[in-house]
PDB file of N, CA and C and ligand atoms in Angstrom:
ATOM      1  N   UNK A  16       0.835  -1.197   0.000  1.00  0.00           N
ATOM      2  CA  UNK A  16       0.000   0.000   0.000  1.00  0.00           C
ATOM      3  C   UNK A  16       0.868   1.244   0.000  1.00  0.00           C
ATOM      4  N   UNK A  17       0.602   1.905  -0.959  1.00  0.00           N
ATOM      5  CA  UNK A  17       1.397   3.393  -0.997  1.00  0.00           C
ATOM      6  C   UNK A  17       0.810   4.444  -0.183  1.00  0.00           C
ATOM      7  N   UNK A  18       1.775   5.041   0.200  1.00  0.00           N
ATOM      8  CA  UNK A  18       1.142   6.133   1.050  1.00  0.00           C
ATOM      9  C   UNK A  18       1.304   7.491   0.323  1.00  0.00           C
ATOM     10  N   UNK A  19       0.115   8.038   1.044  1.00  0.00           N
ATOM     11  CA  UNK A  19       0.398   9.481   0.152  1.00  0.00           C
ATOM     12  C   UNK A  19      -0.104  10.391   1.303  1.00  0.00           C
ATOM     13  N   UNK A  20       0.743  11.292   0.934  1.00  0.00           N
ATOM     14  CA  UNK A  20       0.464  12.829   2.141  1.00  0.00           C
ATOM     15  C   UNK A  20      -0.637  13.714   1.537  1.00  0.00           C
ATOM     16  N   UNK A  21      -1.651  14.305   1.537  1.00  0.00           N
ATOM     17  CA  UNK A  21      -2.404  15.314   0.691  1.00  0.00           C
ATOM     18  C   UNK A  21      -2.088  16.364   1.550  1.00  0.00           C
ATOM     19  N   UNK A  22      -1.664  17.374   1.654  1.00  0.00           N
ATOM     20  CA  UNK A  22      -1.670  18.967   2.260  1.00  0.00           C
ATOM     21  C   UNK A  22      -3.254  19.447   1.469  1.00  0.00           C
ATOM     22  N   UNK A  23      -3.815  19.492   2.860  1.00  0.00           N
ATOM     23  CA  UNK A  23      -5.469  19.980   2.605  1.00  0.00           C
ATOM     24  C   UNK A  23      -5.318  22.101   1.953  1.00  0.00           C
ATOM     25  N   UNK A  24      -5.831  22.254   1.189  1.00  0.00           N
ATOM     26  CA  UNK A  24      -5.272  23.658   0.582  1.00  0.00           C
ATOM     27  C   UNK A  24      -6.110  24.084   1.322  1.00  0.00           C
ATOM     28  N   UNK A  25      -6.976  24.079   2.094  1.00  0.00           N
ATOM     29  CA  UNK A  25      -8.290  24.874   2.606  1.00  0.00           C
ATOM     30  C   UNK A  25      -7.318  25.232   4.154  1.00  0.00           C
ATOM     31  N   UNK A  26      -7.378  24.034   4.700  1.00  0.00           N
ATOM     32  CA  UNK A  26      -6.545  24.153   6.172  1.00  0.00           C
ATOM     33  C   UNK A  26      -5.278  23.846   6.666  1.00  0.00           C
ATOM     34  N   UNK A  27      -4.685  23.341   5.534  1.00  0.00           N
ATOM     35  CA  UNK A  27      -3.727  23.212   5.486  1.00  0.00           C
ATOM     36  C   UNK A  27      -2.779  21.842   6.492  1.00  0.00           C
ATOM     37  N   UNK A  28      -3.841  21.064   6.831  1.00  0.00           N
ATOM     38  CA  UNK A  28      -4.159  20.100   7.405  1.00  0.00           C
ATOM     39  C   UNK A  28      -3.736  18.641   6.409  1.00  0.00           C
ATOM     40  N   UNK A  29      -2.382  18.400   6.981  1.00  0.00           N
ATOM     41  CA  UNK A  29      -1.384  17.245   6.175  1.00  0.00           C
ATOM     42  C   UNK A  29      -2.314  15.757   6.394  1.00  0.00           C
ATOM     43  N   UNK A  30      -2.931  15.476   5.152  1.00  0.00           N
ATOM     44  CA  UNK A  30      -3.666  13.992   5.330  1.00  0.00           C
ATOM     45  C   UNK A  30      -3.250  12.795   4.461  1.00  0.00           C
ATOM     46  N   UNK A  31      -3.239  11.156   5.113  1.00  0.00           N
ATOM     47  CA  UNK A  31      -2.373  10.246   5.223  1.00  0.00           C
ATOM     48  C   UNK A  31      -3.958   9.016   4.176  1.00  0.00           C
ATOM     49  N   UNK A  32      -3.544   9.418   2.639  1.00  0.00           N
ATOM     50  CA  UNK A  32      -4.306   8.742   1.807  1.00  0.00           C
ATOM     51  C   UNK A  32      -5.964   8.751   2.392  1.00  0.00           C
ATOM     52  N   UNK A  33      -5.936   9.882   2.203  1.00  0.00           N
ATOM     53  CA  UNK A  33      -7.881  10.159   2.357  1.00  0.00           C
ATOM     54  C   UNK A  33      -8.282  10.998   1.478  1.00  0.00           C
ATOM     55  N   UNK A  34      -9.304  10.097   1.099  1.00  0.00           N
ATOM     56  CA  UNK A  34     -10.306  11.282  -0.134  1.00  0.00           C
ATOM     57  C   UNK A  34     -10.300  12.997   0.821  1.00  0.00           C
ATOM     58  N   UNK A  35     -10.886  12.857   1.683  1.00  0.00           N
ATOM     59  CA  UNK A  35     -11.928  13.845   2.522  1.00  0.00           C
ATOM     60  C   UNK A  35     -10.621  14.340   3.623  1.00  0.00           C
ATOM     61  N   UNK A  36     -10.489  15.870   3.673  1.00  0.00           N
ATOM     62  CA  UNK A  36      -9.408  16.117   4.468  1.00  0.00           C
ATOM     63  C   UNK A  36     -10.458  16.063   6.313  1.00  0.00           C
ATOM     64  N   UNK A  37      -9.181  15.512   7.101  1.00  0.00           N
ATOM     65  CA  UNK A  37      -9.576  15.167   8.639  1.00  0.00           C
ATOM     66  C   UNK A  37      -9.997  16.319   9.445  1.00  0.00           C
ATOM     67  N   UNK A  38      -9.536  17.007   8.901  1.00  0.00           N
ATOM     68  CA  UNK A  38      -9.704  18.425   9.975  1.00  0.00           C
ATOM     69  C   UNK A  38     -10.817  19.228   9.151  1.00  0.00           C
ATOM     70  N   UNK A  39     -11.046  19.509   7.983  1.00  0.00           N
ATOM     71  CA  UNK A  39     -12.219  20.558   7.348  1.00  0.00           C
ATOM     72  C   UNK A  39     -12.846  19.645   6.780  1.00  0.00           C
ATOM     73  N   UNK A  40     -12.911  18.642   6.211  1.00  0.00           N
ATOM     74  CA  UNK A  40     -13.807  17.808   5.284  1.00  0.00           C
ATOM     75  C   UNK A  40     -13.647  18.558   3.882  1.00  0.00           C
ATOM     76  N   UNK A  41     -12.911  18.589   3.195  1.00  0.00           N
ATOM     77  CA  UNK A  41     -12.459  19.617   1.941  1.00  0.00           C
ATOM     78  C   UNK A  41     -12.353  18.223   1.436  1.00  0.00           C
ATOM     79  N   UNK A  42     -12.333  18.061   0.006  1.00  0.00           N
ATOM     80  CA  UNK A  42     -11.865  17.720  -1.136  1.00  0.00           C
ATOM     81  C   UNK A  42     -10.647  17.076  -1.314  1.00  0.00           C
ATOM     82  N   UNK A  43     -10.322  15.696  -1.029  1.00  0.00           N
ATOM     83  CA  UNK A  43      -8.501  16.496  -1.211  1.00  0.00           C
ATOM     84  C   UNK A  43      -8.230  15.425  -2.614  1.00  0.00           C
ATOM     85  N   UNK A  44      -8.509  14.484  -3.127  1.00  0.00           N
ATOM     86  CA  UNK A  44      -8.621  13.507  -3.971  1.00  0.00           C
ATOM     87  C   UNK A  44      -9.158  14.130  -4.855  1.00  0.00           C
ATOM     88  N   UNK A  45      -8.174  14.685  -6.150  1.00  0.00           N
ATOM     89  CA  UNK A  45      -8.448  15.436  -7.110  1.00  0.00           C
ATOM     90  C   UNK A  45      -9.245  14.991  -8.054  1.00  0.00           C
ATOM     91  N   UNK A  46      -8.851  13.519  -8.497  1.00  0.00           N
ATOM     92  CA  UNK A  46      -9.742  12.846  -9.043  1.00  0.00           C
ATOM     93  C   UNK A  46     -11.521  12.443  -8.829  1.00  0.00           C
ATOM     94  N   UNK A  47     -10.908  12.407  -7.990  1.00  0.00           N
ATOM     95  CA  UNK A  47     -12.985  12.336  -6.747  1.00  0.00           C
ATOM     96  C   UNK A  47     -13.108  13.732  -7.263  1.00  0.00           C
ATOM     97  N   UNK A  48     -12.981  15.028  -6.535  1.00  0.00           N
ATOM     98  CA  UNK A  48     -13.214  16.466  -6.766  1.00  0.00           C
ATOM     99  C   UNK A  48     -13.614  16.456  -8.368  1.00  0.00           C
ATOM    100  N   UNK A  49     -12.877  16.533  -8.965  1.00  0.00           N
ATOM    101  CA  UNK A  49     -13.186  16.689 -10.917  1.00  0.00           C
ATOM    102  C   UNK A  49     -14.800  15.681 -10.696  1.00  0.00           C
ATOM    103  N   UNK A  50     -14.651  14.666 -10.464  1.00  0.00           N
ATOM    104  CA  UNK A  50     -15.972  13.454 -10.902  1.00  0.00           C
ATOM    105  C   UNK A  50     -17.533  14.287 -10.159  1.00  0.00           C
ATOM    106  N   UNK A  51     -16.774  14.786  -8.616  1.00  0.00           N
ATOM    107  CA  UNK A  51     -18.227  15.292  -8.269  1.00  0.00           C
ATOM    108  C   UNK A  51     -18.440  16.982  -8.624  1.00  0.00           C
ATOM    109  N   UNK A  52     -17.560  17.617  -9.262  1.00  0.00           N
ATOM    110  CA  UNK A  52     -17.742  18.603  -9.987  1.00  0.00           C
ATOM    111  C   UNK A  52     -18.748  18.811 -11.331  1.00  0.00           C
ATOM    112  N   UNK A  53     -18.211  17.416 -11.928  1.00  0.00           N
ATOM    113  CA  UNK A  53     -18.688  17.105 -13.469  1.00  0.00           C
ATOM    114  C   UNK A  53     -20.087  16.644 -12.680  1.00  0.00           C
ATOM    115  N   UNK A  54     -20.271  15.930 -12.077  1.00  0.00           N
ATOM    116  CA  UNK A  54     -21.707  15.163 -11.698  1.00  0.00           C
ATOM    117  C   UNK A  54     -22.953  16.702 -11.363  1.00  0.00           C
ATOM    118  N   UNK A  55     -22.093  17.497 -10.094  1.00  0.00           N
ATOM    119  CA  UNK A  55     -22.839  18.668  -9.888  1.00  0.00           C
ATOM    120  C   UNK A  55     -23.476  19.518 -11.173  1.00  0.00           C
ATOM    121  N   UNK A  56     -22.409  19.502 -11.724  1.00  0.00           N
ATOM    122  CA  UNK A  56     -22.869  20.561 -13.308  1.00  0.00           C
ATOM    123  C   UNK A  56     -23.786  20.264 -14.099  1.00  0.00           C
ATOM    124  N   UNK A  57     -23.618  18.602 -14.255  1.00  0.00           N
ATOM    125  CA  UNK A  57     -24.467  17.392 -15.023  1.00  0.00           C
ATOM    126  C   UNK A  57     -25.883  17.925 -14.185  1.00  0.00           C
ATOM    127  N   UNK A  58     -26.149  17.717 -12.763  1.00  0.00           N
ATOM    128  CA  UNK A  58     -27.356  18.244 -12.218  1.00  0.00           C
ATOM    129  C   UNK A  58     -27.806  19.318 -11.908  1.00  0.00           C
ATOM    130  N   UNK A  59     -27.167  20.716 -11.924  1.00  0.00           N
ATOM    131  CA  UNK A  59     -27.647  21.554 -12.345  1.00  0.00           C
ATOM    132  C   UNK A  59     -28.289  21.834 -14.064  1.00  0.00           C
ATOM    133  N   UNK A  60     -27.445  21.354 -14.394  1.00  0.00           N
ATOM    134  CA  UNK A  60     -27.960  21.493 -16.171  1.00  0.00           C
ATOM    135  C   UNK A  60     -29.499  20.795 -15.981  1.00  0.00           C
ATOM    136  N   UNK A  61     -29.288  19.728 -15.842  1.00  0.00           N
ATOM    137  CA  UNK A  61     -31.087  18.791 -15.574  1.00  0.00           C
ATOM    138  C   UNK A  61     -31.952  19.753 -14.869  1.00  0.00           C
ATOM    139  N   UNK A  62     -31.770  20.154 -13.830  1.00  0.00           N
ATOM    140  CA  UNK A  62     -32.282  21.303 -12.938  1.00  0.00           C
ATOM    141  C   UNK A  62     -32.846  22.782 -14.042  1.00  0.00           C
ATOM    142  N   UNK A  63     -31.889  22.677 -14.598  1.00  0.00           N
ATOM    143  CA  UNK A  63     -32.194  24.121 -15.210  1.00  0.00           C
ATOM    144  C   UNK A  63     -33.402  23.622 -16.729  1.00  0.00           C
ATOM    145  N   UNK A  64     -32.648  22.697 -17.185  1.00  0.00           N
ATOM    146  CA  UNK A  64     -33.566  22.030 -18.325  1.00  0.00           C
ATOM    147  C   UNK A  64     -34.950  22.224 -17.542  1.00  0.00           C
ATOM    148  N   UNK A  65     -34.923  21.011 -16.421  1.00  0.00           N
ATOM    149  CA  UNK A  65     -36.308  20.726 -16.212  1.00  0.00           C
ATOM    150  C   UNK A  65     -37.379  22.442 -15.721  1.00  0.00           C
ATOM    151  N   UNK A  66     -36.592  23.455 -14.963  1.00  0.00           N
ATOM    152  CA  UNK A  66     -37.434  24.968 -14.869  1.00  0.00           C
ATOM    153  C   UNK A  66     -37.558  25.806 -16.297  1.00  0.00           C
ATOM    154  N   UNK A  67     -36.398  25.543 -17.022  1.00  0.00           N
ATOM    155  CA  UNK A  67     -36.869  26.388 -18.091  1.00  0.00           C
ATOM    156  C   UNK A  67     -37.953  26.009 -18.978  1.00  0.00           C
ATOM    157  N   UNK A  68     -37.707  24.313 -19.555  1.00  0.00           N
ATOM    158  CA  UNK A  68     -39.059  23.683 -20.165  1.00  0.00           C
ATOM    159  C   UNK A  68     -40.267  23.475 -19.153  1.00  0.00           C
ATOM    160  N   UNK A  69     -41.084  24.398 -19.783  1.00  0.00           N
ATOM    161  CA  UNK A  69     -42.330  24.458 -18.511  1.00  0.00           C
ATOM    162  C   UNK A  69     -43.267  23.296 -19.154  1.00  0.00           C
ATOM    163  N   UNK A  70     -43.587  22.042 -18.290  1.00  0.00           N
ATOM    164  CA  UNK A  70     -44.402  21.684 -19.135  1.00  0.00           C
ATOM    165  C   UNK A  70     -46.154  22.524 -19.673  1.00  0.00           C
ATOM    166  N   UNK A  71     -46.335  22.116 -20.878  1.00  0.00           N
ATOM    167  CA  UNK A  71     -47.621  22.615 -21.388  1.00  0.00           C
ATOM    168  C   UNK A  71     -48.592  22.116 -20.810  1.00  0.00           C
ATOM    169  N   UNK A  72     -49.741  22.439 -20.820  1.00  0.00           N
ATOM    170  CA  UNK A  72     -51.232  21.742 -20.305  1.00  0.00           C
ATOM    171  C   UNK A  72     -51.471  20.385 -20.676  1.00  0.00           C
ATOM    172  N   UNK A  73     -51.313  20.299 -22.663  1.00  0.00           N
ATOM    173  CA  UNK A  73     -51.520  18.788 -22.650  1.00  0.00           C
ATOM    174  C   UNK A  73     -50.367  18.292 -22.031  1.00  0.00           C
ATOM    175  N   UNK A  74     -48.899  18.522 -22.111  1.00  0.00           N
ATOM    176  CA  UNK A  74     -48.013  17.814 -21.818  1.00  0.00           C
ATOM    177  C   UNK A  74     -48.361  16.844 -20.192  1.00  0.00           C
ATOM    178  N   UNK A  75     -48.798  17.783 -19.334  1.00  0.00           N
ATOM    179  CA  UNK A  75     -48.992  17.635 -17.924  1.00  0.00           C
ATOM    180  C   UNK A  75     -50.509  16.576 -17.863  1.00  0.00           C
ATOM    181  N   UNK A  76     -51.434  16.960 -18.590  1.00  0.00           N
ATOM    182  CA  UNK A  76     -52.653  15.927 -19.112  1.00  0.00           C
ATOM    183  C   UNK A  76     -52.027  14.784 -19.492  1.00  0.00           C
ATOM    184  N   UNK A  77     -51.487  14.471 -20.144  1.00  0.00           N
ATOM    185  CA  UNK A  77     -51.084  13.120 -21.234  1.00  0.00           C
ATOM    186  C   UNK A  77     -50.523  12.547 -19.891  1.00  0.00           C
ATOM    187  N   UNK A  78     -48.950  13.483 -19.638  1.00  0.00           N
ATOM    188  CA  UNK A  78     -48.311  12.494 -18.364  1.00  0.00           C
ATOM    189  C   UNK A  78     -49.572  12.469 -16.849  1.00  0.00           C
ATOM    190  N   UNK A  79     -50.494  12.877 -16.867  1.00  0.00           N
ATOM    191  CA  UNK A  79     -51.078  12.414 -15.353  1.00  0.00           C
ATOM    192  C   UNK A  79     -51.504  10.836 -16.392  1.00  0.00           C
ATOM    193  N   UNK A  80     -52.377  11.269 -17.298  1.00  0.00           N
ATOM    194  CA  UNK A  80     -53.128  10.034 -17.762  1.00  0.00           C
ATOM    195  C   UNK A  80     -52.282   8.694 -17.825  1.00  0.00           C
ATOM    196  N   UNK A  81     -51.211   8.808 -18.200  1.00  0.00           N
ATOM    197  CA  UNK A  81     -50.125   8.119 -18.397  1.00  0.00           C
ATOM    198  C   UNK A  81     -50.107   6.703 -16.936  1.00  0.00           C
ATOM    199  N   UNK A  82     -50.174   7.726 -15.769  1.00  0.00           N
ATOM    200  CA  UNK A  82     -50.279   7.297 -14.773  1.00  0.00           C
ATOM    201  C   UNK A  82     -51.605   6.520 -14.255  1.00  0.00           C
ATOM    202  N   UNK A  83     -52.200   6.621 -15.091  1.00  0.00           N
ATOM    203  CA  UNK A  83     -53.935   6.042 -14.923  1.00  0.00           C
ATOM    204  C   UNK A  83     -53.785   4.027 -13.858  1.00  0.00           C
ATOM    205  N   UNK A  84     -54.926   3.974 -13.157  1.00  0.00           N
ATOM    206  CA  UNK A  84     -54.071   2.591 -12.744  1.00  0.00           C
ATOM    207  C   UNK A  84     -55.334   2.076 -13.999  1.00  0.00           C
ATOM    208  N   UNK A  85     -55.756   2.088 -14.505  1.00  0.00           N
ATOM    209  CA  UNK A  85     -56.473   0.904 -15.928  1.00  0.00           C
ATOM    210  C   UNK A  85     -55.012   1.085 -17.028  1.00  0.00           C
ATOM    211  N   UNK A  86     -55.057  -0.272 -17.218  1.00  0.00           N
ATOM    212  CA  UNK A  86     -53.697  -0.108 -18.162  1.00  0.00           C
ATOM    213  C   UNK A  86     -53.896   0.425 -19.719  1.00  0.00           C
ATOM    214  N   UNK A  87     -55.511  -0.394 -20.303  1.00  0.00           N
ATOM    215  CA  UNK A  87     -55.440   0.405 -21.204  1.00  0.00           C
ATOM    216  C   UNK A  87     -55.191   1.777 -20.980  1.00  0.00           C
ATOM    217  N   UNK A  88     -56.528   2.788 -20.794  1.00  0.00           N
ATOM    218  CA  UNK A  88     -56.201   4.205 -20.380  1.00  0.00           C
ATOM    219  C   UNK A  88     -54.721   4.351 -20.775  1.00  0.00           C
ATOM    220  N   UNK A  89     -53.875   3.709 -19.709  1.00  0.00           N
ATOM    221  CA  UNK A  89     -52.699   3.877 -19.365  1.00  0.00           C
ATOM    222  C   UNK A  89     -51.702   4.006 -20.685  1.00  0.00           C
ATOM    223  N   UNK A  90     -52.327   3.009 -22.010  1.00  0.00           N
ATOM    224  CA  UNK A  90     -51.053   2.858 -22.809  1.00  0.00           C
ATOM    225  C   UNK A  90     -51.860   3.531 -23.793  1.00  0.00           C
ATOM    226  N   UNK A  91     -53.349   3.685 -23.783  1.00  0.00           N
ATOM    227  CA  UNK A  91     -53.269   5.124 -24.729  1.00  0.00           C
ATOM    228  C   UNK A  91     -52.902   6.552 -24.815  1.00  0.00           C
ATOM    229  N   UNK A  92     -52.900   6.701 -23.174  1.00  0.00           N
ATOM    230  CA  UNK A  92     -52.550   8.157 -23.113  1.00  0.00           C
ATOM    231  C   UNK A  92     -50.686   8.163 -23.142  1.00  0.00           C
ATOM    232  N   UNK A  93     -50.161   7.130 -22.861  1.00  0.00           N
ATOM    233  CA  UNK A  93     -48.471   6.921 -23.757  1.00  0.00           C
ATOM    234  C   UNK A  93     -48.687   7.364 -25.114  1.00  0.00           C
ATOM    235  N   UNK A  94     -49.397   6.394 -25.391  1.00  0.00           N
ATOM    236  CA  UNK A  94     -49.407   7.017 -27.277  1.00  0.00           C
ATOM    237  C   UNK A  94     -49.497   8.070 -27.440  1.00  0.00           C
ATOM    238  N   UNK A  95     -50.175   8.827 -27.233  1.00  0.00           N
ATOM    239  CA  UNK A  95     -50.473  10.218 -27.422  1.00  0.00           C
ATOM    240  C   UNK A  95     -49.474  10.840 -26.948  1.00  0.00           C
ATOM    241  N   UNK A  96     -48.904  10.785 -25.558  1.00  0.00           N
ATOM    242  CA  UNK A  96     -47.921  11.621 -25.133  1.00  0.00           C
ATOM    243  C   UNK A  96     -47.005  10.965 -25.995  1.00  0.00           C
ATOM    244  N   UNK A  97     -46.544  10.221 -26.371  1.00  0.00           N
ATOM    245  CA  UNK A  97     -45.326   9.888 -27.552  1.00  0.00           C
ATOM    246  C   UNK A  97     -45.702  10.858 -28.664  1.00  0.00           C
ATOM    247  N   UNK A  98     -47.098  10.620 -29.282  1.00  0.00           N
ATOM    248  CA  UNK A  98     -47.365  11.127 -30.181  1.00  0.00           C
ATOM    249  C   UNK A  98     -47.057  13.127 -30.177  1.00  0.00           C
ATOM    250  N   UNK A  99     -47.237  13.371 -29.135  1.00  0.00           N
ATOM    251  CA  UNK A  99     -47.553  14.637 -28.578  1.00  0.00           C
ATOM    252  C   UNK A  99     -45.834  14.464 -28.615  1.00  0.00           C
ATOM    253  N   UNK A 100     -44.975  14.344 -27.454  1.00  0.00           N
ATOM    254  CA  UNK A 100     -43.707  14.472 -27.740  1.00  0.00           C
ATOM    255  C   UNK A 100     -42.905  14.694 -29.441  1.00  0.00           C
ATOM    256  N   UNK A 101     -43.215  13.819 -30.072  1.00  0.00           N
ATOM    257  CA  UNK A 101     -43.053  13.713 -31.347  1.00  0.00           C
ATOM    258  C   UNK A 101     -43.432  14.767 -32.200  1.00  0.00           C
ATOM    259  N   UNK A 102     -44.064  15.486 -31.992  1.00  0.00           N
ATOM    260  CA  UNK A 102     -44.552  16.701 -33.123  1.00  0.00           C
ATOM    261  C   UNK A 102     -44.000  17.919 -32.173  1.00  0.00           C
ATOM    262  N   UNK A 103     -43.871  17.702 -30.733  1.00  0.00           N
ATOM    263  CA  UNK A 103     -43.468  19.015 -29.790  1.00  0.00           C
ATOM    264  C   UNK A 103     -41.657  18.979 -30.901  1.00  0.00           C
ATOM    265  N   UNK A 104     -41.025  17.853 -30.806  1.00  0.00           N
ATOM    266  CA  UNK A 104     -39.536  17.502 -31.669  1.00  0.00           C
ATOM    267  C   UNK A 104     -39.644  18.562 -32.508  1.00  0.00           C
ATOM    268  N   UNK A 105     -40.552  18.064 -33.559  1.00  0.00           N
ATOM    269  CA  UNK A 105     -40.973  18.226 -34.814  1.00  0.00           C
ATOM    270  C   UNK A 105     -41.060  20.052 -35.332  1.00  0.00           C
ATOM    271  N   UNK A 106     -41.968  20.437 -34.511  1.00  0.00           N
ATOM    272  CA  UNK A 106     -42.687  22.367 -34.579  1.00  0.00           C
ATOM    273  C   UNK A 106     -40.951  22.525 -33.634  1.00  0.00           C
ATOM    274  N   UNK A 107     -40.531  22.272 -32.834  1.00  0.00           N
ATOM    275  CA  UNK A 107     -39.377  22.924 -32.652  1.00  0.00           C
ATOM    276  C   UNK A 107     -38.583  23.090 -33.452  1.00  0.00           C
ATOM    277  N   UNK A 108     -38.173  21.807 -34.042  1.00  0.00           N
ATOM    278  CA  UNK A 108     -37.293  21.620 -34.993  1.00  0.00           C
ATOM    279  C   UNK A 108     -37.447  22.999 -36.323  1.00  0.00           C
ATOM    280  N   UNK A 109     -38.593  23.127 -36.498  1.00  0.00           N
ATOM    281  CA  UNK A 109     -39.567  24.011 -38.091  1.00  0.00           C
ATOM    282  C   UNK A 109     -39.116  25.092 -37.303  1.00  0.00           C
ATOM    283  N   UNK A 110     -39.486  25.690 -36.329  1.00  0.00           N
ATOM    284  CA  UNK A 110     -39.172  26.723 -35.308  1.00  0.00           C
ATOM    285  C   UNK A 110     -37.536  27.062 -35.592  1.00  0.00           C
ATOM    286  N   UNK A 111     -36.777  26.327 -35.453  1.00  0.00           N
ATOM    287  CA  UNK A 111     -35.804  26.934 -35.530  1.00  0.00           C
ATOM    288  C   UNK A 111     -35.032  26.511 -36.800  1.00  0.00           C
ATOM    289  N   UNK A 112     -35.426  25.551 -37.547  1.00  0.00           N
ATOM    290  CA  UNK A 112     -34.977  26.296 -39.049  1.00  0.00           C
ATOM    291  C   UNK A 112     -35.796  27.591 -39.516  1.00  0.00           C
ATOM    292  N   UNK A 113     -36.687  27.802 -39.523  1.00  0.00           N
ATOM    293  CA  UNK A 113     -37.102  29.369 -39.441  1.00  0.00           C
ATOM    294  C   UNK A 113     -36.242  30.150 -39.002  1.00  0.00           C
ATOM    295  N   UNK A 114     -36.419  30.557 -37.969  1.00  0.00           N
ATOM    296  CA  UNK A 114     -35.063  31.475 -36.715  1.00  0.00           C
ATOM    297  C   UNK A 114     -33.829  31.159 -37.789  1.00  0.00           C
ATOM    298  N   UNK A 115     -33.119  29.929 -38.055  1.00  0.00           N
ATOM    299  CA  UNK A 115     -31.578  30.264 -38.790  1.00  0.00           C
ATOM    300  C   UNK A 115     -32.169  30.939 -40.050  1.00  0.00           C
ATOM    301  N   UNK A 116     -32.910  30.431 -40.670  1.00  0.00           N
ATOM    302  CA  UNK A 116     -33.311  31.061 -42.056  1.00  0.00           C
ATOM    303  C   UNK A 116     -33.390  32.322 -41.963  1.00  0.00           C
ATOM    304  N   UNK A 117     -34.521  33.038 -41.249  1.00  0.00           N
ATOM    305  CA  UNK A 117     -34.417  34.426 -40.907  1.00  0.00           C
ATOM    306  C   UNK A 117     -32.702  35.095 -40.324  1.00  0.00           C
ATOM    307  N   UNK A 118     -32.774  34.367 -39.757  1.00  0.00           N
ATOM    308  CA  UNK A 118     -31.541  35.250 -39.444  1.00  0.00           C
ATOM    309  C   UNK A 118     -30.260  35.175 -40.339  1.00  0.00           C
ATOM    310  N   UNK A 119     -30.339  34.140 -41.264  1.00  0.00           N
ATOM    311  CA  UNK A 119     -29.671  34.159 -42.052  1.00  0.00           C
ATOM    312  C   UNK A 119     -27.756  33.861 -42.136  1.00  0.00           C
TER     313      UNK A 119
HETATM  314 ZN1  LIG B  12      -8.801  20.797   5.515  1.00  0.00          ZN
END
């Protein structure tokens, strides 16, 4: 087993092969740090996706129905919300070849 010293940069607190410094709980495993950096960002982005796309009325209709406990119900109102997803793709997509077109 190799040993390794980390000098904690926060407290300056010399630690003996630990992710997590002993004295502040800082970061000290650079590799860990980068992974839960990238993970944080990864969930803010989802976070921000999910407030900025507001869902629409049907969108929020289709997915309650979705949830229906009769299964038919259940796998028609999928269809539709597929179906509904699928053309939301679609008018975005037209939407913004428009927008580049116009803008040229
Ligand atoms: Zn520390």
């Amino acid at each position: 087993m190799s040993k390794t010293y980390i000098k904690c940069l926060k407290c300056n607190t010399v630690n003996l092969n630990l992710d997590y410094c002993s004295n502040c709980g800082a970061i000290l495993n650079i590799v860990l740090k980068r992974k839960l950096e990238r993970e944080k960002r990864a969930e803010e982005k989802l976070e921000l996706e999910r407030l900025t796309e507001k869902p629409s009325t049907i969108e929020a209709f289709l997915r309650k129905g979705s949830k229906h406990s009769n299964i038919i119900i259940r796998l028609i109102f999928k269809l539709f919300y597929y179906i509904w997803f699928f053309f939301a793709i679609v008018i975005g997509g037209l939407i913004a070849a428009v927008i580049s077109t116009v803008a040229g």
